[in-house]
CSV table of C-alpha atoms and ligand atoms in Angstrom, one decimal:
chain,number,residue,atom,x,y,z
A,217,MET,CA,2.1,27.0,22.6
A,218,ALA,CA,1.3,29.4,19.4
A,219,LEU,CA,0.0,26.5,17.5
A,220,LEU,CA,-1.8,24.7,20.0
A,221,ASP,CA,-3.7,28.1,21.0
A,222,ASP,CA,-4.4,28.8,17.1
A,223,LEU,CA,-5.6,25.2,16.1
A,224,ARG,CA,-8.0,25.3,19.2
A,225,SER,CA,-9.4,28.8,17.9
A,226,HIS,CA,-10.5,26.9,15.2
A,227,ASP,CA,-12.2,24.4,17.3
A,228,ILE,CA,-10.1,21.4,16.4
A,229,ASP,CA,-9.7,18.4,18.8
A,230,VAL,CA,-5.5,19.0,19.9
A,231,ARG,CA,-3.4,17.8,22.5
A,232,ALA,CA,-0.1,17.1,23.8
A,233,GLY,CA,1.8,13.7,21.9
A,234,THR,CA,2.1,10.7,24.4
A,235,PRO,CA,4.5,7.7,23.9
A,236,GLY,CA,1.6,5.9,22.5
A,237,ASP,CA,2.0,8.3,19.4
A,238,ALA,CA,5.7,8.1,18.8
A,239,VAL,CA,6.6,7.5,15.4
A,240,ASP,CA,9.8,5.8,15.3
A,241,GLY,CA,10.4,6.6,18.8
A,242,ARG,CA,10.0,10.1,18.9
A,243,VAL,CA,6.8,11.7,20.5
A,244,PRO,CA,4.8,14.0,18.2
A,245,ARG,CA,4.8,17.4,20.2
A,246,LEU,CA,1.2,17.4,19.3
A,247,VAL,CA,-1.6,15.4,18.0
A,248,ALA,CA,-4.8,17.0,15.9
A,249,ARG,CA,-7.8,15.2,15.2
A,250,PRO,CA,-9.3,17.5,13.0
A,251,GLY,CA,-13.1,16.1,11.6
A,252,SER,CA,-12.8,17.5,8.1
A,253,THR,CA,-11.5,18.6,4.9
A,254,GLU,CA,-12.0,22.2,6.4
A,255,GLN,CA,-10.2,21.6,9.3
A,256,VAL,CA,-7.4,20.1,8.1
A,257,SER,CA,-6.6,23.1,5.7
A,258,ALA,CA,-6.9,25.1,9.5
A,259,THR,CA,-4.6,22.7,10.4
A,260,MET,CA,-2.3,22.6,7.8
A,261,ARG,CA,-2.5,26.6,7.9
A,262,ALA,CA,-1.5,26.7,11.4
A,263,ALA,CA,1.1,24.7,11.0
A,264,HIS,CA,2.5,26.1,8.1
A,265,ALA,CA,2.3,29.6,9.8
A,266,VAL,CA,4.9,28.4,12.2
A,267,GLY,CA,7.0,26.2,10.4
A,268,ALA,CA,5.8,22.9,12.1
A,269,VAL,CA,6.6,19.3,10.6
A,270,THR,CA,4.0,17.1,10.2
A,271,MET,CA,2.9,13.8,9.9
A,272,VAL,CA,-0.1,12.0,8.7
A,273,ARG,CA,-1.7,9.0,10.4
A,274,GLY,CA,-4.8,7.0,9.6
A,275,ASN,CA,-4.2,3.5,11.9
A,276,GLY,CA,-0.7,3.8,12.0
A,277,SER,CA,0.2,0.2,10.7
A,278,LYS,CA,2.5,1.4,8.0
A,279,LEU,CA,3.8,4.8,9.7
A,280,ARG,CA,6.6,3.0,9.9
A,281,TRP,CA,7.0,2.0,6.1
A,282,GLY,CA,9.7,3.8,3.6
A,283,ALA,CA,12.8,5.8,6.0
A,284,PRO,CA,12.5,7.5,9.2
A,285,ALA,CA,11.0,11.0,9.0
A,286,THR,CA,12.8,13.6,11.3
A,287,GLU,CA,11.2,14.6,13.9
A,288,ALA,CA,7.3,15.4,13.8
A,289,ASP,CA,6.0,18.2,15.8
A,290,LEU,CA,2.4,17.7,14.8
A,291,LEU,CA,0.9,14.2,14.1
A,292,VAL,CA,-2.3,14.8,12.0
A,293,ASP,CA,-4.7,12.3,13.0
A,294,VAL,CA,-7.4,11.5,10.1
A,295,ARG,CA,-9.6,8.7,12.2
A,296,GLY,CA,-12.1,11.3,13.1
A,297,MET,CA,-13.2,11.4,9.3
A,298,ARG,CA,-14.9,8.2,8.7
A,299,THR,CA,-18.0,8.7,6.9
A,300,LEU,CA,-19.2,7.5,4.2
A,301,LEU,CA,-20.2,10.2,1.9
A,302,GLU,CA,-21.8,8.9,-1.3
A,303,HIS,CA,-22.7,5.6,-2.9
A,304,GLN,CA,-23.9,5.3,-6.1
A,305,PRO,CA,-24.5,1.3,-6.6
A,306,GLY,CA,-25.8,2.4,-10.4
A,307,ASP,CA,-22.6,3.8,-11.4
A,308,LEU,CA,-20.2,1.9,-9.5
A,309,ILE,CA,-18.4,4.8,-7.6
A,310,VAL,CA,-17.8,4.9,-3.8
A,311,ARG,CA,-16.7,8.4,-2.0
A,312,ALA,CA,-15.7,8.6,1.4
A,313,GLU,CA,-13.5,10.3,4.2
A,314,ALA,CA,-9.8,9.6,4.2
A,315,GLY,CA,-9.7,8.3,7.9
A,316,MET,CA,-12.2,5.3,6.9
A,317,PRO,CA,-11.4,1.8,7.8
A,318,LEU,CA,-11.1,0.0,4.4
A,319,ALA,CA,-13.2,-2.8,6.3
A,320,ASP,CA,-15.8,-1.0,7.0
A,321,LEU,CA,-16.2,0.6,3.5
A,322,GLN,CA,-16.1,-3.2,2.1
A,323,GLU,CA,-18.7,-3.7,5.0
A,324,GLN,CA,-21.4,-0.9,3.8
A,325,LEU,CA,-20.8,-1.9,0.3
A,326,ARG,CA,-21.4,-6.0,0.8
A,327,ALA,CA,-25.0,-4.9,1.0
A,328,SER,CA,-25.3,-4.0,-2.2
A,329,GLY,CA,-23.5,-6.8,-3.4
A,330,GLN,CA,-20.2,-4.5,-4.8
A,331,ARG,CA,-16.4,-4.1,-3.1
A,332,LEU,CA,-14.0,-1.9,-3.4
A,333,GLY,CA,-11.6,-4.5,-5.7
A,334,VAL,CA,-8.1,-3.8,-3.1
A,335,ASP,CA,-7.1,-6.4,-0.6
A,336,GLU,CA,-5.8,-5.7,2.8
A,337,PRO,CA,-2.9,-7.3,3.4
A,338,VAL,CA,-2.4,-5.2,6.7
A,339,ALA,CA,-5.3,-5.4,9.0
A,340,GLY,CA,-6.9,-1.8,9.9
A,341,THR,CA,-5.8,0.0,6.8
A,342,THR,CA,-7.8,3.3,6.6
A,343,LEU,CA,-8.5,4.7,2.9
A,344,GLY,CA,-5.7,7.7,3.1
A,345,GLY,CA,-3.3,4.7,4.1
A,346,LEU,CA,-3.8,2.6,1.2
A,347,ILE,CA,-3.7,5.0,-1.3
A,348,ALA,CA,-0.8,6.7,0.2
A,349,SER,CA,1.5,3.1,0.8
A,350,ASN,CA,-0.2,1.6,-2.5
A,351,ALA,CA,-0.2,-1.8,-1.0
A,352,SER,CA,-1.2,-4.4,-3.1
A,353,GLY,CA,-2.8,-8.0,-2.6
A,354,PRO,CA,-3.5,-10.6,-4.5
A,355,ARG,CA,-6.0,-9.4,-6.6
A,356,ARG,CA,-4.5,-6.8,-8.4
A,357,LEU,CA,-3.9,-9.3,-11.2
A,358,HIS,CA,-7.9,-8.7,-11.8
A,359,THR,CA,-8.9,-5.9,-10.5
A,360,GLY,CA,-5.5,-3.9,-10.0
A,361,THR,CA,-4.1,-1.6,-7.6
A,362,VAL,CA,-5.6,1.5,-6.0
A,363,ARG,CA,-4.0,3.4,-8.5
A,364,ASP,CA,-6.2,2.3,-10.9
A,365,LEU,CA,-9.4,2.5,-9.0
A,366,LEU,CA,-9.1,5.5,-7.6
A,367,ILE,CA,-10.9,8.0,-9.7
A,368,GLY,CA,-10.7,11.5,-7.2
A,369,VAL,CA,-8.8,13.1,-4.1
A,370,THR,CA,-9.8,15.6,-2.1
A,371,VAL,CA,-6.4,16.7,-0.6
A,372,VAL,CA,-5.0,19.8,1.7
A,373,LEU,CA,-1.7,20.8,0.5
A,374,ALA,CA,0.8,21.8,3.3
A,375,ASP,CA,0.2,25.2,3.5
A,376,GLY,CA,-3.3,24.3,3.8
A,377,THR,CA,-4.9,25.0,0.2
A,378,VAL,CA,-7.6,22.1,-0.9
A,379,ALA,CA,-7.3,20.7,-4.0
A,380,HIS,CA,-9.4,18.0,-5.8
A,381,SER,CA,-8.8,15.9,-9.0
A,382,GLY,CA,-10.8,16.9,-11.7
A,383,GLY,CA,-12.2,20.1,-9.8
A,384,LYS,CA,-10.9,23.1,-8.4
A,385,VAL,CA,-8.0,23.9,-10.5
A,386,VAL,CA,-5.2,24.8,-7.7
A,387,LYS,CA,-2.4,26.9,-9.3
A,388,ASN,CA,0.5,25.5,-7.8
A,389,VAL,CA,-0.7,22.1,-8.4
A,390,ALA,CA,-2.2,22.7,-11.6
A,391,GLY,CA,-1.8,20.0,-14.9
A,392,TYR,CA,-1.2,17.0,-12.0
A,393,ASP,CA,-2.8,14.0,-12.1
A,394,LEU,CA,-3.4,14.1,-8.0
A,395,CYS,CA,-4.8,10.4,-7.7
A,396,LYS,CA,-1.7,8.9,-9.7
A,397,LEU,CA,0.9,11.3,-7.5
A,398,MET,CA,-1.1,10.6,-4.2
A,399,THR,CA,-0.7,6.9,-4.8
A,400,GLY,CA,2.4,5.6,-2.9
A,401,SER,CA,3.4,9.2,-1.5
A,402,PHE,CA,3.5,8.5,2.1
A,403,GLY,CA,2.5,11.1,3.2
A,404,THR,CA,5.4,13.7,1.8
A,405,LEU,CA,2.8,15.3,-1.1
A,406,ALA,CA,-0.2,16.6,0.8
A,407,VAL,CA,-2.8,15.2,3.4
A,408,VAL,CA,-5.6,12.9,1.4
A,409,THR,CA,-9.1,13.8,3.2
A,410,GLU,CA,-11.6,12.4,0.6
A,411,ALA,CA,-11.2,9.6,-2.0
A,412,THR,CA,-13.5,8.5,-4.9
A,413,PHE,CA,-13.3,5.0,-5.7
A,414,ARG,CA,-14.6,2.7,-9.0
A,415,LEU,CA,-16.2,-0.9,-7.5
A,416,HIS,CA,-16.8,-3.7,-8.8
A,417,PRO,CA,-19.9,-6.3,-8.3
A,418,ALA,CA,-18.7,-8.6,-5.5
A,419,PRO,CA,-18.8,-12.5,-7.0
A,420,ASP,CA,-21.0,-14.7,-6.3
A,421,ALA,CA,-18.6,-17.9,-6.0
A,422,SER,CA,-15.1,-18.2,-5.6
A,423,GLY,CA,-12.3,-21.0,-5.0
A,424,TRP,CA,-8.4,-21.6,-4.9
A,425,ALA,CA,-6.8,-24.5,-7.0
A,426,THR,CA,-3.4,-24.7,-5.6
A,427,VAL,CA,-0.6,-27.4,-6.1
A,428,ARG,CA,3.5,-28.0,-4.3
A,429,VAL,CA,6.2,-27.8,-6.5
A,430,ASP,CA,9.6,-28.2,-6.0
A,431,ARG,CA,11.8,-25.0,-7.6
A,432,ASP,CA,13.0,-26.2,-10.6
A,433,GLY,CA,9.2,-26.8,-11.5
A,434,LEU,CA,8.3,-23.3,-10.7
A,435,GLU,CA,8.7,-22.0,-13.6
A,436,PRO,CA,7.4,-23.7,-16.3
A,437,LEU,CA,4.1,-23.9,-13.9
A,438,LEU,CA,4.0,-20.3,-13.7
A,439,GLU,CA,4.9,-19.9,-17.4
A,440,ARG,CA,2.1,-22.1,-18.6
A,441,LEU,CA,-0.7,-20.5,-15.7
A,442,CYS,CA,0.6,-16.9,-17.0
A,443,ARG,CA,-0.8,-18.3,-20.3
A,444,THR,CA,-4.0,-19.8,-19.6
A,445,GLN,CA,-7.3,-18.6,-20.8
A,446,LEU,CA,-8.7,-19.6,-17.2
A,447,ALA,CA,-8.7,-15.6,-16.5
A,448,PRO,CA,-8.0,-16.0,-12.7
A,449,ALA,CA,-8.4,-13.2,-9.8
A,450,ALA,CA,-5.0,-14.0,-8.7
A,451,LEU,CA,-2.2,-16.0,-8.8
A,452,GLU,CA,-0.2,-16.4,-6.0
A,453,ILE,CA,3.1,-18.2,-4.6
A,454,ASP,CA,4.3,-18.8,-1.4
A,455,ALA,CA,8.3,-19.9,-0.6
A,456,PRO,CA,9.5,-20.4,2.9
A,457,PRO,CA,13.1,-21.1,3.1
A,458,GLY,CA,14.2,-25.1,2.4
A,459,ASP,CA,11.0,-26.1,1.2
A,460,SER,CA,8.7,-26.7,-1.7
A,461,VAL,CA,6.8,-23.5,-3.1
A,462,THR,CA,2.9,-23.5,-3.1
A,463,VAL,CA,1.4,-22.3,-6.4
A,464,ALA,CA,-2.6,-20.8,-5.9
A,465,LEU,CA,-4.9,-19.7,-8.5
A,466,LEU,CA,-8.2,-17.9,-7.4
A,467,VAL,CA,-11.0,-18.3,-9.8
A,468,GLU,CA,-14.2,-15.8,-8.6
A,469,GLY,CA,-17.4,-15.5,-10.7
A,470,THR,CA,-21.3,-17.1,-10.9
A,471,THR,CA,-22.1,-19.6,-8.8
A,472,ALA,CA,-22.3,-21.7,-11.9
A,473,GLY,CA,-19.4,-20.8,-13.6
A,474,VAL,CA,-16.6,-21.5,-11.2
A,475,PRO,CA,-16.6,-24.7,-10.7
A,476,GLY,CA,-16.1,-25.7,-14.4
A,477,ARG,CA,-12.9,-22.9,-14.8
A,478,LEU,CA,-11.8,-24.5,-11.2
A,479,ALA,CA,-11.9,-27.8,-12.9
A,480,ALA,CA,-10.2,-26.0,-16.1
A,481,ALA,CA,-7.5,-25.1,-13.6
A,482,ARG,CA,-6.8,-28.5,-11.8
A,483,ALA,CA,-6.7,-30.0,-15.6
A,484,GLU,CA,-3.7,-27.0,-16.0
A,485,ILE,CA,-2.2,-27.4,-13.4
A,486,GLY,CA,-2.1,-31.0,-12.9
A,487,ASP,CA,-3.6,-34.0,-10.9
A,488,ASP,CA,-1.9,-33.0,-7.5
A,489,ALA,CA,-3.7,-29.9,-7.6
A,490,GLU,CA,-6.2,-29.1,-4.7
A,491,LEU,CA,-9.2,-27.4,-4.9
A,492,VAL,CA,-10.3,-25.4,-1.9
A,493,ASP,CA,-13.0,-22.7,-1.1
A,494,ASP,CA,-10.3,-20.6,0.9
A,495,LEU,CA,-6.8,-20.0,1.9
A,496,ASP,CA,-5.2,-17.8,4.5
A,497,TRP,CA,-2.0,-17.0,3.8
A,498,PRO,CA,-2.5,-15.1,0.2
A,499,TRP,CA,-4.1,-12.1,2.0
A,500,LEU,CA,-1.6,-11.7,4.3
A,501,TYR,CA,2.4,-10.7,3.8
A,502,PRO,CA,5.2,-13.2,5.3
A,503,PHE,CA,6.4,-10.8,7.6
A,504,GLY,CA,4.8,-9.2,11.0
A,505,THR,CA,4.2,-5.5,11.3
A,506,ASP,CA,5.0,-5.1,14.9
A,507,GLY,CA,8.0,-3.3,14.5
A,508,ASP,CA,10.5,-6.1,14.8
A,509,HIS,CA,10.6,-7.4,11.7
A,510,THR,CA,11.8,-6.5,8.0
A,511,GLY,CA,9.6,-7.2,4.9
A,512,LEU,CA,10.9,-6.4,1.5
A,513,LYS,CA,8.8,-5.6,-1.7
A,514,ILE,CA,10.5,-7.0,-4.6
A,515,THR,CA,9.4,-6.3,-8.0
A,516,CYS,CA,10.1,-7.9,-11.5
A,517,THR,CA,8.9,-9.5,-14.9
A,518,LEU,CA,6.9,-12.2,-14.9
A,519,GLY,CA,10.0,-13.9,-16.3
A,520,GLY,CA,11.8,-13.3,-13.5
A,521,VAL,CA,9.5,-14.3,-10.3
A,522,ALA,CA,11.6,-18.1,-9.8
A,523,THR,CA,14.8,-16.6,-10.4
A,524,LEU,CA,13.6,-13.8,-7.6
A,525,THR,CA,12.0,-16.4,-5.6
A,526,ALA,CA,15.1,-18.4,-5.8
A,527,GLY,CA,17.3,-15.8,-4.9
A,528,ALA,CA,15.4,-14.8,-1.7
A,529,THR,CA,14.6,-18.2,-0.7
A,530,ASP,CA,18.2,-19.1,-1.0
A,531,LEU,CA,19.0,-16.4,1.3
A,532,GLY,CA,16.6,-17.6,4.1
A,533,LEU,CA,14.0,-15.5,3.3
A,534,HIS,CA,10.0,-16.3,3.3
A,535,VAL,CA,8.8,-15.2,-0.2
A,536,ARG,CA,5.3,-14.5,-0.9
A,537,GLY,CA,3.4,-12.8,-3.5
A,538,SER,CA,1.9,-12.5,-6.7
A,539,ALA,CA,3.3,-14.2,-9.4
A,540,GLY,CA,0.5,-12.9,-12.1
A,541,THR,CA,1.9,-9.3,-12.1
A,542,GLY,CA,6.1,-9.6,-10.6
A,543,VAL,CA,5.2,-8.7,-6.9
A,544,LEU,CA,6.4,-10.4,-4.3
A,545,TYR,CA,7.3,-9.7,-0.9
A,546,ALA,CA,9.6,-11.1,1.3
A,547,ALA,CA,10.3,-11.5,5.0
A,548,LEU,CA,13.7,-11.7,6.4
A,549,PRO,CA,14.1,-13.8,9.9
A,550,PRO,CA,12.5,-12.3,12.8
A,551,GLY,CA,15.7,-9.6,14.7
A,552,ALA,CA,17.8,-9.9,11.4
A,553,ASP,CA,20.2,-6.9,11.9
A,554,ALA,CA,21.1,-3.9,9.6
A,555,VAL,CA,23.8,-6.3,8.5
A,556,GLU,CA,22.2,-9.2,7.4
A,557,VAL,CA,19.5,-6.3,5.5
A,558,ALA,CA,21.9,-4.8,3.7
A,559,ALA,CA,23.7,-8.1,2.6
A,560,ALA,CA,20.2,-9.4,1.2
A,561,LEU,CA,20.2,-6.6,-0.6
A,562,ASP,CA,23.3,-6.3,-2.1
A,563,THR,CA,22.1,-9.7,-3.3
A,564,LEU,CA,18.9,-9.4,-4.7
A,565,ARG,CA,19.1,-5.4,-6.0
A,566,PRO,CA,21.0,-6.4,-8.8
A,567,LEU,CA,19.0,-9.6,-9.5
A,568,ALA,CA,15.7,-7.6,-9.7
A,569,ALA,CA,17.7,-4.8,-11.7
A,570,ASP,CA,18.2,-7.8,-14.4
A,571,HIS,CA,14.6,-8.4,-14.1
A,572,GLY,CA,12.9,-5.2,-15.0
A,573,GLY,CA,12.1,-4.5,-11.3
A,574,ALA,CA,13.4,-3.0,-8.0
A,575,VAL,CA,13.6,-4.2,-4.3
A,576,VAL,CA,12.0,-1.5,-1.3
A,577,VAL,CA,12.7,-2.5,2.1
A,578,LEU,CA,8.5,-1.5,3.2
A,579,ASP,CA,9.2,-2.3,7.1
A,580,ALA,CA,12.0,-2.7,9.4
A,581,PRO,CA,13.0,-1.9,12.5
A,582,ARG,CA,14.3,2.0,13.0
A,583,ALA,CA,17.7,0.7,13.4
A,584,VAL,CA,17.9,-1.2,10.2
A,585,ARG,CA,16.0,1.9,8.2
A,586,ASP,CA,18.7,4.3,9.3
A,587,ALA,CA,21.5,2.1,8.1
A,588,VAL,CA,20.1,0.5,5.2
A,589,ASP,CA,19.3,2.3,1.8
A,590,VAL,CA,15.8,1.6,2.3
A,591,TRP,CA,14.3,3.0,-1.4
A,592,GLY,CA,17.0,1.9,-3.2
A,593,PRO,CA,18.3,3.2,-6.9
A,594,VAL,CA,15.4,5.3,-7.9
A,595,PRO,CA,15.7,6.9,-11.4
A,596,ALA,CA,13.0,9.5,-10.9
A,597,THR,CA,14.0,10.7,-7.9
A,598,PRO,CA,14.9,14.6,-9.8
A,599,ILE,CA,11.3,14.5,-10.9
A,600,MET,CA,9.9,13.5,-7.6
A,601,ARG,CA,12.1,16.1,-5.8
A,602,ARG,CA,10.8,18.8,-8.1
A,603,LEU,CA,6.9,17.2,-7.5
A,604,LYS,CA,8.2,17.9,-3.7
A,605,ASP,CA,9.0,21.3,-3.9
A,606,GLN,CA,6.1,22.3,-5.8
A,607,PHE,CA,3.5,21.1,-3.4
A,608,ASP,CA,5.8,21.0,-0.2
A,609,PRO,CA,8.6,23.9,-0.5
A,610,ALA,CA,9.2,24.2,2.7
A,611,ALA,CA,9.2,20.4,3.2
A,612,LEU,CA,7.5,20.4,6.2
A,613,LEU,CA,5.1,17.2,5.2
A,614,ALA,CA,7.3,14.2,6.7
A,615,PRO,CA,10.9,15.0,5.6
A,616,GLY,CA,13.3,12.5,4.8
A,617,ARG,CA,10.5,9.4,4.3
A,618,PHE,CA,10.9,9.4,1.1
A,619,VAL,CA,13.3,8.6,-2.2
A,620,GLY,CA,16.6,10.3,-2.1
A,621,GLY,CA,15.9,12.1,1.6
A,622,ILE,CA,12.7,13.7,0.4
B,248,FAD,C1,9.6,6.3,-3.6
B,248,FAD,C2,8.9,6.0,-4.5
B,248,FAD,C3,8.3,7.7,-4.7
B,248,FAD,C4,7.0,7.2,-5.9
B,248,FAD,N1,6.7,8.3,-6.5
B,248,FAD,C5,5.7,8.7,-7.2
B,248,FAD,C6,4.8,9.9,-7.4
B,248,FAD,O1,5.2,11.0,-6.8
B,248,FAD,N2,4.3,10.1,-8.4
B,248,FAD,C7,4.1,8.7,-9.4
B,248,FAD,O2,2.9,8.9,-10.6
B,248,FAD,N3,4.6,7.9,-9.2
B,248,FAD,C8,5.3,7.8,-8.4
B,248,FAD,N4,5.8,6.4,-7.9
B,248,FAD,C9,6.0,5.2,-8.6
B,248,FAD,C10,4.8,4.5,-8.6
B,248,FAD,O3,4.4,4.4,-7.0
B,248,FAD,C11,4.9,3.8,-9.0
B,248,FAD,O4,4.9,3.6,-10.1
B,248,FAD,C12,3.6,2.8,-8.6
B,248,FAD,O5,4.2,2.6,-6.9
B,248,FAD,C13,3.7,1.4,-9.5
B,248,FAD,O6,2.7,0.8,-8.7
B,248,FAD,P1,2.0,-0.5,-9.2
B,248,FAD,O7,1.8,-1.1,-7.4
B,248,FAD,O8,1.2,-1.2,-10.1
B,248,FAD,O9,3.5,-1.2,-9.5
B,248,FAD,P2,4.5,-2.1,-8.3
B,248,FAD,O10,4.2,-2.9,-7.1
B,248,FAD,O11,5.5,-0.7,-7.9
B,248,FAD,O12,5.3,-2.9,-9.3
B,248,FAD,C14,6.1,-2.1,-10.3
B,248,FAD,C15,6.6,-3.4,-11.3
B,248,FAD,O13,6.4,-4.7,-11.3
B,248,FAD,C16,6.0,-5.6,-12.2
B,248,FAD,N5,4.2,-5.2,-12.6
B,248,FAD,C17,3.5,-4.4,-11.7
B,248,FAD,N6,2.5,-4.8,-12.5
B,248,FAD,C18,2.6,-6.0,-13.2
B,248,FAD,C19,1.6,-6.5,-14.3
B,248,FAD,N7,0.0,-6.5,-14.6
B,248,FAD,N8,2.3,-7.3,-15.7
B,248,FAD,C20,3.3,-7.4,-15.6
B,248,FAD,N9,4.0,-6.4,-15.0
B,248,FAD,C21,3.7,-6.2,-13.4
B,248,FAD,C22,6.1,-4.5,-13.3
B,248,FAD,O14,7.9,-4.9,-13.5
B,248,FAD,C23,5.9,-3.0,-12.7
B,248,FAD,O15,7.2,-2.3,-13.8
B,248,FAD,C24,6.5,6.5,-6.8
B,248,FAD,C25,7.5,5.0,-6.1
B,248,FAD,C26,8.3,5.2,-5.5
B,248,FAD,C27,9.4,4.1,-5.3
């Protein structure tokens, strides 16, 4: 056990993997729980020295996302790194360790009337997992995504090299914008250990205007709402199969301003609109994340939202997501098998491509992800492969999980 001894010699908390640590049914040989960037660096150096295939885990809520990785020798659990390192309220900036749960960060920011403008559509997300999965929710319309809010990262490369964005230049990653690269990288490029985010003031008040429309009414309503001067914080739809579509518009702002803007929203939407303080559904994806469900991410131009929604609901999928940004999430009926998922992809991928987007299988049972192409065609695959070769030439970080088997 050279790796175990090496890790212990650096005082790193390490133990044998247990069934509770399994990724896609495979139990990693070892689980390391480093407590600092330096310990992550020592961990990766030791793993690199023996060619150990490594996966990174935050809270594990999205470990199945992407294609199944090949066997992991080592699981690096970053949950021991959960400190808020720096908060400068005057500059609206926060720096924290990657294992910190997003909910904890938001809680700590609340006292100063600020927030990180991202949502938590899968409960329990750590900051590292948030970055690596580039998950987004309703407020991406207003504040953008992780990609827009992340202004600095510290990462550890597969060989143990520590690199900072905007700071020390590391020869083999010089010239890259690490923040952009790490966002959506699914743990295949490096281990994120610290992140710096731009913050927003938390609004004093908020409210939703909602309405149910039949499918013929969806496109004209969305077209109108996308052109309004209401500056909504979110524009969401919820479309169960065989039912009408709920459209919901979120207004956030000052206590004095929100009621007037909601009244204006109602005038725009129509007399049927309901005004409510809060809605549960927009904040959660329409699929469960317990391993039994298949959930898709569908992107398209704004003009394609109604068409993609109709196409997916016709197949029995439940669609929910951001009509204001063209990013939808869709759930197949629980227990859908690989044949059904493949059939849905065959229909939806050309439809999304016709509307400037794509369809990715986010979460699905292992048997489904083994049988279907979860990423679909990604034109930039050769560039991604070159990036992977520069960051992780020995392909030790979650190999196979990314586009094109990267
Ligand atoms: C497997 C994979 C690997 C990747 N690797 C890298 C990498 O290493 N480095 C890198 O830089 N990028 C990489 N990317 C690309 C990167 O992940 C995407 O560019 C990024 O996820 C886009 O994020 P997003 O959430 O803003 O948009 P997405 O949610 O992906 O949505 C994209 C599409 O939605 C629509 N859309 C979104 N927002 C709006 C809006 N405001 N208005 C109108 N339409 C909108 C558009 O059609 C847009 O093209 C990778 C992507 C994939 C799938």
